[in-house]
Amino acid sequence: MKKPTVKGALGSLSSFLLFFLTVGFIVSCCMMLFVSVLSETMDLTLTADNIATAAKVTFWNVILITFLFKFADYIRRKIMVERPTRIITEATERIMSGDFSVRISPMQNSGMEGFNQIAMAINQMAEELSGVETLRADFIANVSHEMKTPLAVMQNYGKLLQEEGLSEEKRIEYSKGITDGSRRLSEMMTNILKLNRLENQQIFPETTEFDLGEQLCECLLQFENVWEKKNIEVDTDIAEDIKVEADAELLSLVWNNLFSNAFKFTEEGGAVSLQLTATEHHAVIKVKDTGCGMSAEVGTHIFEKFYQGDTSHSVQGNGLGLALVKRVIDIMQGEIVVESAVGKGTTFTVKIRRS
Ligand code: ADP
């Protein structure tokens, strides 16, 4: 907020003088017109004394009236302009210094609508910024936490590898531990970068028309090793010739994450099924598993970044998969819902527009 200065005081004085001279000039012209009309119509003879007295009275009147006007204007400006400007400036200065808790209360005087609109916009901005700040802080905390685990594992294996006289078997086991840890880190970084680019709209979907059934099968087949190893039964029911117009690479992220979770959270001997059906305007995809399922509480958080409901599987994930899935589905203006029961299994249903 600006402090009053000599320059400012001189400025106010000169603006008062300008105002006074203008009003004085206008009033004098009016008076001269009035007096000359009066003297002519009433046939009065004005002496120099008469004119001098009238001029003095008029002069002091002008001084008094302009002073009163200026004073009233000064008070009005103090209340209606300077006070709200000061409140708004102080609030923006606090926001600039990082205090996003600041809120401006609405000003009650009439004629304050304009300032109230600015105040509301500033309040909204502060709210948005504080949300972004919390997300940023949470994000950094989560990333650091997620990085620490694989780094600690890699450090341990690194130390073990330094031991003398290691058997070939142990050497392979420890180096595999290091490779797994670095793979996990690299997967996490890739996911963070993808999510970041999706959120900042740096990825512009490149849409083409393609057969959705074919894409789903291709993605599912990538998990053949996993389902064979875990002896999981896979069942597919795919309607033919369902075309969508979408970014194929982005959409394959969705299926890969849903399949990867289905196989990850399903125990040996379980079952995973994939179904593709279509309504007049939409393609409906269901990925169902007979795995561990999740509670309603977990279900409400699964699309949040870094959220992991079942931490016993945390070694194989980083809680970013479904956040990515949701972001892609949102970009495509589609829908994703989850139905799940603990111990029974989970079904993800995705609905996207068909072409
Ligand atoms: P991650 O799989 O890396 O933990 P995701 O974002 O893919 O992260 O999933 C978030 C959480 O949602 C998982 O930790 C898990 O608790 C829950 N979840 C997702 N898919 C399934 C599923 N098919 N069955 C049971 N729980 C699931």
PDB file of N, CA and C in Angstrom, residues 275-312:
ATOM      1  N   GLN A 275     -15.394 -58.454 -21.568  1.00  0.00           N
ATOM      2  CA  GLN A 275     -16.600 -58.432 -22.393  1.00  0.00           C
ATOM      3  C   GLN A 275     -16.688 -57.102 -23.128  1.00  0.00           C
ATOM      4  N   LEU A 276     -17.022 -57.169 -24.417  1.00  0.00           N
ATOM      5  CA  LEU A 276     -17.246 -55.931 -25.182  1.00  0.00           C
ATOM      6  C   LEU A 276     -18.631 -56.018 -25.816  1.00  0.00           C
ATOM      7  N   THR A 277     -19.484 -55.058 -25.453  1.00  0.00           N
ATOM      8  CA  THR A 277     -20.814 -54.995 -26.076  1.00  0.00           C
ATOM      9  C   THR A 277     -21.000 -53.567 -26.576  1.00  0.00           C
ATOM     10  N   ALA A 278     -22.129 -53.347 -27.275  1.00  0.00           N
ATOM     11  CA  ALA A 278     -22.340 -51.986 -27.780  1.00  0.00           C
ATOM     12  C   ALA A 278     -23.804 -51.594 -27.686  1.00  0.00           C
ATOM     13  N   THR A 279     -24.029 -50.324 -27.389  1.00  0.00           N
ATOM     14  CA  THR A 279     -25.379 -49.773 -27.487  1.00  0.00           C
ATOM     15  C   THR A 279     -25.379 -48.930 -28.771  1.00  0.00           C
ATOM     16  N   GLU A 280     -26.435 -48.188 -28.998  1.00  0.00           N
ATOM     17  CA  GLU A 280     -26.515 -47.434 -30.257  1.00  0.00           C
ATOM     18  C   GLU A 280     -25.328 -46.480 -30.434  1.00  0.00           C
ATOM     19  N   HIS A 281     -24.991 -45.771 -29.322  1.00  0.00           N
ATOM     20  CA  HIS A 281     -23.923 -44.778 -29.452  1.00  0.00           C
ATOM     21  C   HIS A 281     -22.644 -45.122 -28.702  1.00  0.00           C
ATOM     22  N   HIS A 282     -22.696 -46.162 -27.849  1.00  0.00           N
ATOM     23  CA  HIS A 282     -21.531 -46.413 -26.990  1.00  0.00           C
ATOM     24  C   HIS A 282     -20.994 -47.836 -27.094  1.00  0.00           C
ATOM     25  N   ALA A 283     -19.691 -47.948 -26.798  1.00  0.00           N
ATOM     26  CA  ALA A 283     -19.077 -49.267 -26.629  1.00  0.00           C
ATOM     27  C   ALA A 283     -18.943 -49.469 -25.120  1.00  0.00           C
ATOM     28  N   VAL A 284     -19.319 -50.652 -24.644  1.00  0.00           N
ATOM     29  CA  VAL A 284     -19.244 -50.914 -23.198  1.00  0.00           C
ATOM     30  C   VAL A 284     -18.282 -52.077 -22.962  1.00  0.00           C
ATOM     31  N   ILE A 285     -17.260 -51.804 -22.142  1.00  0.00           N
ATOM     32  CA  ILE A 285     -16.224 -52.810 -21.903  1.00  0.00           C
ATOM     33  C   ILE A 285     -16.252 -53.179 -20.422  1.00  0.00           C
ATOM     34  N   LYS A 286     -16.291 -54.488 -20.156  1.00  0.00           N
ATOM     35  CA  LYS A 286     -16.271 -54.933 -18.755  1.00  0.00           C
ATOM     36  C   LYS A 286     -15.040 -55.812 -18.525  1.00  0.00           C
ATOM     37  N   VAL A 287     -14.266 -55.449 -17.514  1.00  0.00           N
ATOM     38  CA  VAL A 287     -13.123 -56.296 -17.129  1.00  0.00           C
ATOM     39  C   VAL A 287     -13.432 -56.811 -15.720  1.00  0.00           C
ATOM     40  N   LYS A 288     -13.623 -58.143 -15.666  1.00  0.00           N
ATOM     41  CA  LYS A 288     -14.091 -58.720 -14.397  1.00  0.00           C
ATOM     42  C   LYS A 288     -13.066 -59.711 -13.864  1.00  0.00           C
ATOM     43  N   ASP A 289     -12.869 -59.708 -12.552  1.00  0.00           N
ATOM     44  CA  ASP A 289     -11.959 -60.718 -11.992  1.00  0.00           C
ATOM     45  C   ASP A 289     -12.555 -61.316 -10.735  1.00  0.00           C
ATOM     46  N   THR A 290     -12.028 -62.488 -10.356  1.00  0.00           N
ATOM     47  CA  THR A 290     -12.526 -63.136  -9.138  1.00  0.00           C
ATOM     48  C   THR A 290     -11.476 -62.980  -8.025  1.00  0.00           C
ATOM     49  N   GLY A 291     -10.798 -61.828  -8.057  1.00  0.00           N
ATOM     50  CA  GLY A 291      -9.694 -61.603  -7.114  1.00  0.00           C
ATOM     51  C   GLY A 291     -10.124 -61.153  -5.732  1.00  0.00           C
ATOM     52  N   CYS A 292      -9.217 -60.461  -5.049  1.00  0.00           N
ATOM     53  CA  CYS A 292      -9.448 -60.111  -3.631  1.00  0.00           C
ATOM     54  C   CYS A 292     -10.546 -59.065  -3.432  1.00  0.00           C
ATOM     55  N   GLY A 293     -10.888 -58.317  -4.497  1.00  0.00           N
ATOM     56  CA  GLY A 293     -11.929 -57.293  -4.359  1.00  0.00           C
ATOM     57  C   GLY A 293     -11.476 -56.146  -3.476  1.00  0.00           C
ATOM     58  N   MET A 294     -12.382 -55.213  -3.258  1.00  0.00           N
ATOM     59  CA  MET A 294     -12.011 -54.074  -2.387  1.00  0.00           C
ATOM     60  C   MET A 294     -13.238 -53.568  -1.645  1.00  0.00           C
ATOM     61  N   SER A 295     -12.992 -52.915  -0.513  1.00  0.00           N
ATOM     62  CA  SER A 295     -14.107 -52.393   0.279  1.00  0.00           C
ATOM     63  C   SER A 295     -14.644 -51.120  -0.387  1.00  0.00           C
ATOM     64  N   ALA A 296     -15.842 -50.697   0.025  1.00  0.00           N
ATOM     65  CA  ALA A 296     -16.445 -49.481  -0.547  1.00  0.00           C
ATOM     66  C   ALA A 296     -15.542 -48.279  -0.287  1.00  0.00           C
ATOM     67  N   GLU A 297     -14.913 -48.257   0.904  1.00  0.00           N
ATOM     68  CA  GLU A 297     -14.015 -47.142   1.269  1.00  0.00           C
ATOM     69  C   GLU A 297     -12.829 -47.056   0.294  1.00  0.00           C
ATOM     70  N   VAL A 298     -12.222 -48.228   0.018  1.00  0.00           N
ATOM     71  CA  VAL A 298     -11.096 -48.265  -0.931  1.00  0.00           C
ATOM     72  C   VAL A 298     -11.591 -47.809  -2.308  1.00  0.00           C
ATOM     73  N   GLY A 299     -12.781 -48.295  -2.690  1.00  0.00           N
ATOM     74  CA  GLY A 299     -13.352 -47.974  -4.001  1.00  0.00           C
ATOM     75  C   GLY A 299     -13.498 -46.478  -4.252  1.00  0.00           C
ATOM     76  N   THR A 300     -13.715 -45.700  -3.191  1.00  0.00           N
ATOM     77  CA  THR A 300     -13.897 -44.258  -3.395  1.00  0.00           C
ATOM     78  C   THR A 300     -12.566 -43.539  -3.652  1.00  0.00           C
ATOM     79  N   HIS A 301     -11.444 -44.215  -3.374  1.00  0.00           N
ATOM     80  CA  HIS A 301     -10.148 -43.537  -3.526  1.00  0.00           C
ATOM     81  C   HIS A 301      -9.297 -44.031  -4.686  1.00  0.00           C
ATOM     82  N   ILE A 302      -9.717 -45.128  -5.320  1.00  0.00           N
ATOM     83  CA  ILE A 302      -8.785 -45.790  -6.254  1.00  0.00           C
ATOM     84  C   ILE A 302      -8.332 -44.928  -7.429  1.00  0.00           C
ATOM     85  N   PHE A 303      -9.103 -43.882  -7.773  1.00  0.00           N
ATOM     86  CA  PHE A 303      -8.686 -43.061  -8.922  1.00  0.00           C
ATOM     87  C   PHE A 303      -7.762 -41.915  -8.501  1.00  0.00           C
ATOM     88  N   GLU A 304      -7.447 -41.862  -7.194  1.00  0.00           N
ATOM     89  CA  GLU A 304      -6.536 -40.800  -6.726  1.00  0.00           C
ATOM     90  C   GLU A 304      -5.092 -41.208  -6.988  1.00  0.00           C
ATOM     91  N   LYS A 305      -4.256 -40.174  -7.239  1.00  0.00           N
ATOM     92  CA  LYS A 305      -2.852 -40.461  -7.516  1.00  0.00           C
ATOM     93  C   LYS A 305      -2.181 -41.083  -6.290  1.00  0.00           C
ATOM     94  N   PHE A 306      -1.396 -42.095  -6.500  1.00  0.00           N
ATOM     95  CA  PHE A 306      -0.591 -42.785  -5.485  1.00  0.00           C
ATOM     96  C   PHE A 306      -1.418 -43.564  -4.470  1.00  0.00           C
ATOM     97  N   TYR A 307      -2.741 -43.673  -4.702  1.00  0.00           N
ATOM     98  CA  TYR A 307      -3.529 -44.426  -3.726  1.00  0.00           C
ATOM     99  C   TYR A 307      -3.374 -45.917  -3.970  1.00  0.00           C
ATOM    100  N   GLN A 308      -3.047 -46.635  -2.921  1.00  0.00           N
ATOM    101  CA  GLN A 308      -2.979 -48.088  -3.016  1.00  0.00           C
ATOM    102  C   GLN A 308      -3.792 -48.667  -1.885  1.00  0.00           C
ATOM    103  N   GLY A 309      -4.871 -49.378  -2.259  1.00  0.00           N
ATOM    104  CA  GLY A 309      -5.765 -49.909  -1.223  1.00  0.00           C
ATOM    105  C   GLY A 309      -5.110 -51.081  -0.522  1.00  0.00           C
ATOM    106  N   ASP A 310      -4.612 -52.004  -1.331  1.00  0.00           N
ATOM    107  CA  ASP A 310      -4.048 -53.208  -0.765  1.00  0.00           C
ATOM    108  C   ASP A 310      -2.532 -53.097  -0.800  1.00  0.00           C
ATOM    109  N   THR A 311      -1.944 -52.744   0.343  1.00  0.00           N
ATOM    110  CA  THR A 311      -0.504 -52.469   0.332  1.00  0.00           C
ATOM    111  C   THR A 311       0.324 -53.752   0.233  1.00  0.00           C
ATOM    112  N   SER A 312      -0.331 -54.926   0.387  1.00  0.00           N
ATOM    113  CA  SER A 312       0.445 -56.169   0.263  1.00  0.00           C
ATOM    114  C   SER A 312       0.922 -56.367  -1.176  1.00  0.00           C
TER     115      SER A 312
END
